[in-house]
PDB file of N, CA and C in Angstrom:
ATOM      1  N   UNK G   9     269.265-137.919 -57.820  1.00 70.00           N
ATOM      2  CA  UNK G   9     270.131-138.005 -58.970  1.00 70.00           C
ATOM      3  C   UNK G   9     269.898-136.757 -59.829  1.00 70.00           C
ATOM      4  N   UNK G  10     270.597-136.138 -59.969  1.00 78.00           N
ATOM      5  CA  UNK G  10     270.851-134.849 -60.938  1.00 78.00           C
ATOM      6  C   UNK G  10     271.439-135.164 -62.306  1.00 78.00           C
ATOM      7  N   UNK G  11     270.399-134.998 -63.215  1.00 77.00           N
ATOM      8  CA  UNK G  11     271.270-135.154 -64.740  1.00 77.00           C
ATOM      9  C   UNK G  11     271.364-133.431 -65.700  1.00 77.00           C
ATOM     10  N   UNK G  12     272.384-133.734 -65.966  1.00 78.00           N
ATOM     11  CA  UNK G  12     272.896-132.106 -66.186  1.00 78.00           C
ATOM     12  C   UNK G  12     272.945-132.589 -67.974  1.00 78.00           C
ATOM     13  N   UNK G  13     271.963-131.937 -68.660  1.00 74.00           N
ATOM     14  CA  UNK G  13     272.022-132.218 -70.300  1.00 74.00           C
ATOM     15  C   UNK G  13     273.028-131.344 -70.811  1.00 74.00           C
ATOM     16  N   UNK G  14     273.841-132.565 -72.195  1.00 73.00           N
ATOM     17  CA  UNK G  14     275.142-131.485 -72.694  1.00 73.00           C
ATOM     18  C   UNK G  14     274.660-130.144 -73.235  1.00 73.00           C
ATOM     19  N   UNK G  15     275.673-129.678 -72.967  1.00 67.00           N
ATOM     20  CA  UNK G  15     275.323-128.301 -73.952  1.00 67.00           C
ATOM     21  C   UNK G  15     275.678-128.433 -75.149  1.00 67.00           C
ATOM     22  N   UNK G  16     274.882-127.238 -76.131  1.00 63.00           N
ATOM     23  CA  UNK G  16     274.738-127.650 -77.322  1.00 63.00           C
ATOM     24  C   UNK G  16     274.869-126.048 -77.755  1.00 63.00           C
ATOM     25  N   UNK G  17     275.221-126.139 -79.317  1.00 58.00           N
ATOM     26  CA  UNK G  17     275.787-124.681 -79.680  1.00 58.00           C
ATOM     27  C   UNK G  17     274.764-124.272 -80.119  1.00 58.00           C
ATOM     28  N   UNK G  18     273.202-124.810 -80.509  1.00 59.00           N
ATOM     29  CA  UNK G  18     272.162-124.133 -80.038  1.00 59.00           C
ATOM     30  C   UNK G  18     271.302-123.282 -79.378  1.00 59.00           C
ATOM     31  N   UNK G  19     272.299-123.519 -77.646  1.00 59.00           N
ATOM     32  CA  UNK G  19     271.705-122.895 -77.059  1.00 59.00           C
ATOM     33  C   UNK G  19     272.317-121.342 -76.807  1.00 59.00           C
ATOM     34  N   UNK G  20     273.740-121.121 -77.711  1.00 64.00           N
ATOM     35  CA  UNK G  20     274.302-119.985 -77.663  1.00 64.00           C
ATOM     36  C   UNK G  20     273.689-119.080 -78.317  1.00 64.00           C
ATOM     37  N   UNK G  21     272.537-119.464 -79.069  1.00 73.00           N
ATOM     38  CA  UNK G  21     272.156-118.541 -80.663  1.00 73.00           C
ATOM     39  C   UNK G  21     270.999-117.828 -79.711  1.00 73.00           C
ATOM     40  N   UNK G  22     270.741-116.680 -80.123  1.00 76.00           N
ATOM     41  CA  UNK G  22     269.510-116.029 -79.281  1.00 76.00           C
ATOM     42  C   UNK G  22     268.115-116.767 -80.223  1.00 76.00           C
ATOM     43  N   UNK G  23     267.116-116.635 -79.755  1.00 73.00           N
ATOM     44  CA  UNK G  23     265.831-117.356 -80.380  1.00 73.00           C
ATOM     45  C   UNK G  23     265.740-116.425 -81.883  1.00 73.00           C
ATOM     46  N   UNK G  24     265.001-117.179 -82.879  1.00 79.00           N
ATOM     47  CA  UNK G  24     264.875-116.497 -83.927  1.00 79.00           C
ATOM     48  C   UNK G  24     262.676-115.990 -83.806  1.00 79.00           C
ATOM     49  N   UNK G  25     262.596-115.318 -84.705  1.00 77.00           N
ATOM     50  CA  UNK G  25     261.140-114.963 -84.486  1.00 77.00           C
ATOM     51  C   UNK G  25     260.456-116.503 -84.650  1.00 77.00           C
ATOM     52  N   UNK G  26     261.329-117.102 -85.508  1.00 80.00           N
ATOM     53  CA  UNK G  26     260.034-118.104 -86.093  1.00 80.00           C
ATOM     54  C   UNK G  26     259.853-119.306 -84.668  1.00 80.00           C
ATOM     55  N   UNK G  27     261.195-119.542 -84.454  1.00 82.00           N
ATOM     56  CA  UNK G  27     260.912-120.177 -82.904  1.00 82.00           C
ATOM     57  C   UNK G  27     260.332-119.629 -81.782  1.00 82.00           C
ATOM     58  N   UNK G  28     260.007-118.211 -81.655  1.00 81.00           N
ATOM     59  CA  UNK G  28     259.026-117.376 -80.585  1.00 81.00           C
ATOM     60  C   UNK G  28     258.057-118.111 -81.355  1.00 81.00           C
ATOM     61  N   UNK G  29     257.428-117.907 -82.347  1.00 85.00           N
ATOM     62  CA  UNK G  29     256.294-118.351 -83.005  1.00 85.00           C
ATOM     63  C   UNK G  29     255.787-119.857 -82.823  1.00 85.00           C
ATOM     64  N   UNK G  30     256.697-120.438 -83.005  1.00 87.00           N
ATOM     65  CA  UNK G  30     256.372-122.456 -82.759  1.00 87.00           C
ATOM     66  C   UNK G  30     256.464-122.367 -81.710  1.00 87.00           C
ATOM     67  N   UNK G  31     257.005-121.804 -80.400  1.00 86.00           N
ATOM     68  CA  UNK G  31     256.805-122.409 -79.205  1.00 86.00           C
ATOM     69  C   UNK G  31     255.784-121.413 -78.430  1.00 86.00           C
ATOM     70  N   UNK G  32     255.154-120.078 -78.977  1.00 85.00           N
ATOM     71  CA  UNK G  32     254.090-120.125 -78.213  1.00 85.00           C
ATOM     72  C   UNK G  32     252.750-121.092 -79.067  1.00 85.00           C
ATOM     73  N   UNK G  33     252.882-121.102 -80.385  1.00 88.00           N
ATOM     74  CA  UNK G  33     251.383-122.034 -80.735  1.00 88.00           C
ATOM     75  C   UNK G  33     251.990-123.322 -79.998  1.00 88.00           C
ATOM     76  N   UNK G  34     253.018-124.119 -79.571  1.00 89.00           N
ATOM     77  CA  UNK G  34     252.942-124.982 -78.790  1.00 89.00           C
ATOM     78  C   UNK G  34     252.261-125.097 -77.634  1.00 89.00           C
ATOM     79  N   UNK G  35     252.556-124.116 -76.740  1.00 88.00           N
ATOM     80  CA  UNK G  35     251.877-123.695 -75.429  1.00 88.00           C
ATOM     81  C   UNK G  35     250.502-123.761 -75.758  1.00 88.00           C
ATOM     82  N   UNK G  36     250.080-122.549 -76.419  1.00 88.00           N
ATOM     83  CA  UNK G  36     249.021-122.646 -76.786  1.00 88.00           C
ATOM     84  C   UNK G  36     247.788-123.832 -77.243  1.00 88.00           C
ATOM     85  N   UNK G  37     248.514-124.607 -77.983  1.00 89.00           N
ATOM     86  CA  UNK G  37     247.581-125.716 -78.226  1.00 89.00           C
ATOM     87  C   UNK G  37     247.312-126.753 -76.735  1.00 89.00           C
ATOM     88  N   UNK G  38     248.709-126.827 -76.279  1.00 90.00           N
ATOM     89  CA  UNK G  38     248.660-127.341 -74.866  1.00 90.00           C
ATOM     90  C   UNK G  38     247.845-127.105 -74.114  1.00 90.00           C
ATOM     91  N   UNK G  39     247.727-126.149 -73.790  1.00 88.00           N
ATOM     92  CA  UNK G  39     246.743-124.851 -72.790  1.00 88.00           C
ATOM     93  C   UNK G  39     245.700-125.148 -73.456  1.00 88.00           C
ATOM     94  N   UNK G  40     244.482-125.627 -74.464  1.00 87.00           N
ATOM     95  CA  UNK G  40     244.131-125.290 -74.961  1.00 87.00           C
ATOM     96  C   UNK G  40     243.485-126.854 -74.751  1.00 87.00           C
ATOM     97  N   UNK G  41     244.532-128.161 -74.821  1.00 88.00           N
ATOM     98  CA  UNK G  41     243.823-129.410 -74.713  1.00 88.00           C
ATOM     99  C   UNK G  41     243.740-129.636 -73.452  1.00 88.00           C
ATOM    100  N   UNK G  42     244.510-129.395 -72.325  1.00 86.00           N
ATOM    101  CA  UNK G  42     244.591-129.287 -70.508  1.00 86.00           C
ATOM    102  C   UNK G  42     243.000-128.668 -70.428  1.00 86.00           C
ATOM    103  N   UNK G  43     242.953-127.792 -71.167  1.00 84.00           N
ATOM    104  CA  UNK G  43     241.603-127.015 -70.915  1.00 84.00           C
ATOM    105  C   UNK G  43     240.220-127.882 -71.017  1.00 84.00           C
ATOM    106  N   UNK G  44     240.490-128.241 -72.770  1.00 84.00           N
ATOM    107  CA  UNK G  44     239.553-129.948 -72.856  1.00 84.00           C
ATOM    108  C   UNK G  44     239.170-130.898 -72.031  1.00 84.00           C
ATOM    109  N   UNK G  45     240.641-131.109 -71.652  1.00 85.00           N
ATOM    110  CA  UNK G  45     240.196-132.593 -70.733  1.00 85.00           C
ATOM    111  C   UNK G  45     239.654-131.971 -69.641  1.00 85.00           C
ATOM    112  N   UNK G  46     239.948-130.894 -68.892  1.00 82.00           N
ATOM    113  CA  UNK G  46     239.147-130.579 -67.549  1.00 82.00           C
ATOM    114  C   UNK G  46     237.964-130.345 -67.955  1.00 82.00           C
ATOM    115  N   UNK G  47     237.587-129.749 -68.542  1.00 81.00           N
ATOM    116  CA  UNK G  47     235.891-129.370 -68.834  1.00 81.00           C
ATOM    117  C   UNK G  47     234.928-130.715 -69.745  1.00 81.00           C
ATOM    118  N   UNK G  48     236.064-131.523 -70.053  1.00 83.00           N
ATOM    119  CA  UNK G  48     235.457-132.859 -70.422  1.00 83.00           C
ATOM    120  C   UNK G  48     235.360-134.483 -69.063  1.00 83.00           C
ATOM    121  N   UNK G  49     236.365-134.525 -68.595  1.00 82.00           N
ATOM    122  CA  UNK G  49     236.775-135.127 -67.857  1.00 82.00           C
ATOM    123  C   UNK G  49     236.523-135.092 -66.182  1.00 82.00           C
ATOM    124  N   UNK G  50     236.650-133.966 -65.808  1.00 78.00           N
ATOM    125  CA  UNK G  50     236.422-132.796 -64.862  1.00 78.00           C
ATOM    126  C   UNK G  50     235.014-133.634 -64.408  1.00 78.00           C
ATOM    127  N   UNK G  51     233.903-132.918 -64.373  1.00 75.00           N
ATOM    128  CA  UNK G  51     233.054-133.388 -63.914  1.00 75.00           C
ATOM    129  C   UNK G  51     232.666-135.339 -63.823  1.00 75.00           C
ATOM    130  N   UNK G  52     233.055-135.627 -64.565  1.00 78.00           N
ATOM    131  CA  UNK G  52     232.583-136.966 -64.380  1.00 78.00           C
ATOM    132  C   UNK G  52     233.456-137.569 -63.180  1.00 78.00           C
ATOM    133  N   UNK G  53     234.837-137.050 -62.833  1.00 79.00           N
ATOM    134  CA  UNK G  53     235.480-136.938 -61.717  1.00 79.00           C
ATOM    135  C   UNK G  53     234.705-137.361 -60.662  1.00 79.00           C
ATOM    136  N   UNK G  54     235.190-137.829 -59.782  1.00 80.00           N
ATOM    137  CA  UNK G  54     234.308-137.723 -58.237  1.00 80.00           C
ATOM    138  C   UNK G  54     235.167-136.499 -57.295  1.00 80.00           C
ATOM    139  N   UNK G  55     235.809-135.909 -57.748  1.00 78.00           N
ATOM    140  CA  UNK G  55     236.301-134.270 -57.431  1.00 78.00           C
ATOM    141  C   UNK G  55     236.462-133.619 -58.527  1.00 78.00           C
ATOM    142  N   UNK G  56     236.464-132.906 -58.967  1.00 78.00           N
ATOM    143  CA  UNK G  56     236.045-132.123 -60.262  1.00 78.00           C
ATOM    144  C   UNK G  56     236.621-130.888 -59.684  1.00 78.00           C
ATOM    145  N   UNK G  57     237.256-130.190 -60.772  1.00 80.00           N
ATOM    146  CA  UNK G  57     238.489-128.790 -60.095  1.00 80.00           C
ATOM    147  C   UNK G  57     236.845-127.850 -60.183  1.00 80.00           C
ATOM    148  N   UNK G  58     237.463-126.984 -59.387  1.00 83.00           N
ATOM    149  CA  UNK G  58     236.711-125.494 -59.523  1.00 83.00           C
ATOM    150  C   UNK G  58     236.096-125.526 -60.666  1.00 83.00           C
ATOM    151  N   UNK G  59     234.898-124.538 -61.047  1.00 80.00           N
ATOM    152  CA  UNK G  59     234.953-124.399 -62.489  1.00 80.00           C
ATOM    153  C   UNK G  59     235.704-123.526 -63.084  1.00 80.00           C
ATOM    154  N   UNK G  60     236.258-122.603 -62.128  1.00 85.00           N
ATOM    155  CA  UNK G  60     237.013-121.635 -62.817  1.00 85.00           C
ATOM    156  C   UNK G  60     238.307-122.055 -63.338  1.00 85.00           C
ATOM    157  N   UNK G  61     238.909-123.294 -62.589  1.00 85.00           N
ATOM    158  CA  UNK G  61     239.643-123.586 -63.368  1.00 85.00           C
ATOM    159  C   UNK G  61     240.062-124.207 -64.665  1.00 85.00           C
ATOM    160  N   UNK G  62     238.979-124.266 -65.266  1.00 84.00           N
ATOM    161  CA  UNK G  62     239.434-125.079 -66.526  1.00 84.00           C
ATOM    162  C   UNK G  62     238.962-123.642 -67.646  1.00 84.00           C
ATOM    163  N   UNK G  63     238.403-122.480 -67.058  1.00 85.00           N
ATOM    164  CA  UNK G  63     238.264-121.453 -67.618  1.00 85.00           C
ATOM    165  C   UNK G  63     239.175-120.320 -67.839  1.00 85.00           C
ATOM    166  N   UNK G  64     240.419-120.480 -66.634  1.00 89.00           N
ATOM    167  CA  UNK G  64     240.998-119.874 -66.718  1.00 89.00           C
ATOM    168  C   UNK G  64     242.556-120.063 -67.211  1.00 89.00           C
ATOM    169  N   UNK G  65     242.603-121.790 -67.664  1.00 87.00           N
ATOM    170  CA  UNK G  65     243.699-122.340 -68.388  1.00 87.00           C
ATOM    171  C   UNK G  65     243.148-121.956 -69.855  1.00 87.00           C
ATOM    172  N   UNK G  66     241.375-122.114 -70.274  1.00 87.00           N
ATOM    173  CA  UNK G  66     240.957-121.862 -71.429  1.00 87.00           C
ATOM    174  C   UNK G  66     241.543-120.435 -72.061  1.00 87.00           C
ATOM    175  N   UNK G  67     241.183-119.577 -70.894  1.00 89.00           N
ATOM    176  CA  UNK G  67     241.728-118.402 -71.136  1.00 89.00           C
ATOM    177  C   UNK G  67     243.378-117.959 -71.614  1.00 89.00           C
ATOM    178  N   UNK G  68     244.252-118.714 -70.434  1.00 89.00           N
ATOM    179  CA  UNK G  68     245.344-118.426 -71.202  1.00 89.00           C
ATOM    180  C   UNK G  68     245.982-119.187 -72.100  1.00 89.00           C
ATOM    181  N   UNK G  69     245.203-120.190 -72.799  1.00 88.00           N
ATOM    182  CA  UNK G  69     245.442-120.382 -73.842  1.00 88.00           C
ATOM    183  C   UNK G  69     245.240-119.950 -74.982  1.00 88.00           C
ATOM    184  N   UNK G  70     244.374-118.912 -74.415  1.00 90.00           N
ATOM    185  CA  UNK G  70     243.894-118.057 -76.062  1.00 90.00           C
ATOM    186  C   UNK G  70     244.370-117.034 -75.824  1.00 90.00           C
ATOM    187  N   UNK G  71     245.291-116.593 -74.895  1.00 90.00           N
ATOM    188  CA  UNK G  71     246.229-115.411 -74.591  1.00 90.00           C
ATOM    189  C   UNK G  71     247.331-115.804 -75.717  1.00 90.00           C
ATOM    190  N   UNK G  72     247.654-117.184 -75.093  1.00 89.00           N
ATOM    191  CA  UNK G  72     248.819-117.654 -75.837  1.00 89.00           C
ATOM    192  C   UNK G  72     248.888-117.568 -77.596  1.00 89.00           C
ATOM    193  N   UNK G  73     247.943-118.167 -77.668  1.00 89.00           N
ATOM    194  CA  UNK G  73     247.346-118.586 -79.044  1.00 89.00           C
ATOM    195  C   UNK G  73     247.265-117.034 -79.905  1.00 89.00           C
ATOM    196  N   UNK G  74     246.959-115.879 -79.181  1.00 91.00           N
ATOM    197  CA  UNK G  74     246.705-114.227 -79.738  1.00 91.00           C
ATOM    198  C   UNK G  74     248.743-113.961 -79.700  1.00 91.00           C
ATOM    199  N   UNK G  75     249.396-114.130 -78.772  1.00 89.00           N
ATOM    200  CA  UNK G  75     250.503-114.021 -78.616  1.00 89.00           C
ATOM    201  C   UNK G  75     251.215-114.641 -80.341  1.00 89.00           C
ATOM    202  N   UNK G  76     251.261-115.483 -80.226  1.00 88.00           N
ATOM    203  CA  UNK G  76     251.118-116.575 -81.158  1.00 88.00           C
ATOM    204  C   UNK G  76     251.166-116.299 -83.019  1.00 88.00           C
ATOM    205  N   UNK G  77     249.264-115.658 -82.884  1.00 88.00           N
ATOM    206  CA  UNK G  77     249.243-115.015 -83.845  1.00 88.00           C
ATOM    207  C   UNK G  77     249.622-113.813 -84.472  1.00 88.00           C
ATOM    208  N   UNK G  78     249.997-112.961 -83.344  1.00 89.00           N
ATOM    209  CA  UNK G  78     250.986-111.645 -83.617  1.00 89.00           C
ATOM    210  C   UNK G  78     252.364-111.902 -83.711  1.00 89.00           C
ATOM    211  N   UNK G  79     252.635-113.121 -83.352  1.00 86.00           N
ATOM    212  CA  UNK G  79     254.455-113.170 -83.811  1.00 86.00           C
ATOM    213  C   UNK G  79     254.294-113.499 -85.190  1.00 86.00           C
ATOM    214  N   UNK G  80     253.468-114.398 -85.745  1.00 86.00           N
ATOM    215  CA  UNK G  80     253.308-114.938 -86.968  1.00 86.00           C
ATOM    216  C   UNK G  80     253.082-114.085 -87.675  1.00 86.00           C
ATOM    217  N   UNK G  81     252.100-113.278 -87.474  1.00 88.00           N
ATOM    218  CA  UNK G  81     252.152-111.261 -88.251  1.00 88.00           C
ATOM    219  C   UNK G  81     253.401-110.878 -88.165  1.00 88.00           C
ATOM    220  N   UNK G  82     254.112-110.639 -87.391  1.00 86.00           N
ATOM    221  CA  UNK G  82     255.323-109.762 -87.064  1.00 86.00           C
ATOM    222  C   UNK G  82     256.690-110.576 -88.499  1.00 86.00           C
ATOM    223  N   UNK G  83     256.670-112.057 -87.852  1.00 84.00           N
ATOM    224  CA  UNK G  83     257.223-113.099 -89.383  1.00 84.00           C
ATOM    225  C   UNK G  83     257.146-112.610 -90.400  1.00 84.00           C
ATOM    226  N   UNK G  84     255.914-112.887 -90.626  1.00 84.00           N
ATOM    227  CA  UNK G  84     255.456-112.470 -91.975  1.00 84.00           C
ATOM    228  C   UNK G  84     255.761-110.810 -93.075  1.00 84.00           C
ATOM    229  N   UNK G  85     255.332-109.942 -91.700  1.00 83.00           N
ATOM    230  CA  UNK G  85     255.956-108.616 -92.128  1.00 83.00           C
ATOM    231  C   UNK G  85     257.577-108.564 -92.721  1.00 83.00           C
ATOM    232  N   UNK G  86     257.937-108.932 -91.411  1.00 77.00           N
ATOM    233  CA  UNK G  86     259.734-108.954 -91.584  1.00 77.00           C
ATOM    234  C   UNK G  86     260.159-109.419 -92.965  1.00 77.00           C
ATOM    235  N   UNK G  87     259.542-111.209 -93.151  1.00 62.00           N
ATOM    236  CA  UNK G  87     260.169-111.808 -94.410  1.00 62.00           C
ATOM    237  C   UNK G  87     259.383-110.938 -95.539  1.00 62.00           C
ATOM    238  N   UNK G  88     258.476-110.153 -95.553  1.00 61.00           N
ATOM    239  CA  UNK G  88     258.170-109.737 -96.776  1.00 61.00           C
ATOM    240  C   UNK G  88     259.142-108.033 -96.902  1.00 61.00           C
ATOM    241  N   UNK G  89     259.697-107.489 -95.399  1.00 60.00           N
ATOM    242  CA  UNK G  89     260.294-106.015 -95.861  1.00 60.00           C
ATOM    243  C   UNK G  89     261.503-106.658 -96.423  1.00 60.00           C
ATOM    244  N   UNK G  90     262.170-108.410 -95.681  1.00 53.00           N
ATOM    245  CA  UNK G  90     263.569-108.355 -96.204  1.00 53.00           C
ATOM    246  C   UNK G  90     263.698-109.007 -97.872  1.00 53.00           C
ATOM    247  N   UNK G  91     262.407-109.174 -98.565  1.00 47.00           N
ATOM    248  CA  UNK G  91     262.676-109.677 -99.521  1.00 47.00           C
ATOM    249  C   UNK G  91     262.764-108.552-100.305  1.00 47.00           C
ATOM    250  N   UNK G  92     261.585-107.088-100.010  1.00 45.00           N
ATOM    251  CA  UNK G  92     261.417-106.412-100.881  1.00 45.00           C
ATOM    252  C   UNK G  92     263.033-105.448-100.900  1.00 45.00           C
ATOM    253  N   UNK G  93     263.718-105.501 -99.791  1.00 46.00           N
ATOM    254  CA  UNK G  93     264.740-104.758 -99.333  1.00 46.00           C
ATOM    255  C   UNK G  93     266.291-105.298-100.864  1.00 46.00           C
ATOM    256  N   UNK G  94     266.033-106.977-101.181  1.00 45.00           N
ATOM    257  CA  UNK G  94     267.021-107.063-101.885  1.00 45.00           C
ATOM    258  C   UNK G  94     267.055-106.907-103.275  1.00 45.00           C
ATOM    259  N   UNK G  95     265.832-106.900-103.758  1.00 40.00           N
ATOM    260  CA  UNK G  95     265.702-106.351-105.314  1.00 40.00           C
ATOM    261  C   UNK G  95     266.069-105.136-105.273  1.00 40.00           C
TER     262      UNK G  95
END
């Protein structure tokens, strides 16, 4: 069964910075609790992943999370050149 979601005039608008921004700290926090539960959960397992793997979701979650924090810089810059731009 194939469900095809309506389209929405949302999805015509290109992304704005602040939504780059909420959806990588989304990822990020994600990446970030996936990471948790394996290195919490993980071993008590009676198969337990690699160890590298719960190190290397850790990791790109703090890729994400740096991603993240430079859009939120980049925000921040912008809304402060376009405020100073209208006085």
């Amino acid at each position: 069964m194939l469900i095809i979601p309506p389209s929405s005039s949302r999805s015509s608008k290109p992304a704005t910075q602040h939504d780059t921004t909420v959806g990588m700290l989304v990822v990020a926090l994600l990446m970030l609790g996936i990471a948790m539960v394996l290195l919490i959960v993980g071993p008590r397992s009676h198969d337990p992943p690699p160890l590298g793997v719960p190190f290397a979701v850790l990791g790109l979650g703090a890729v994400f999370g740096l991603v993240a924090f430079f859009s939120w810089m980049k925000e921040q810059n912008d809304a402060g050149n376009s405020s100073s731009r209208e006085s």
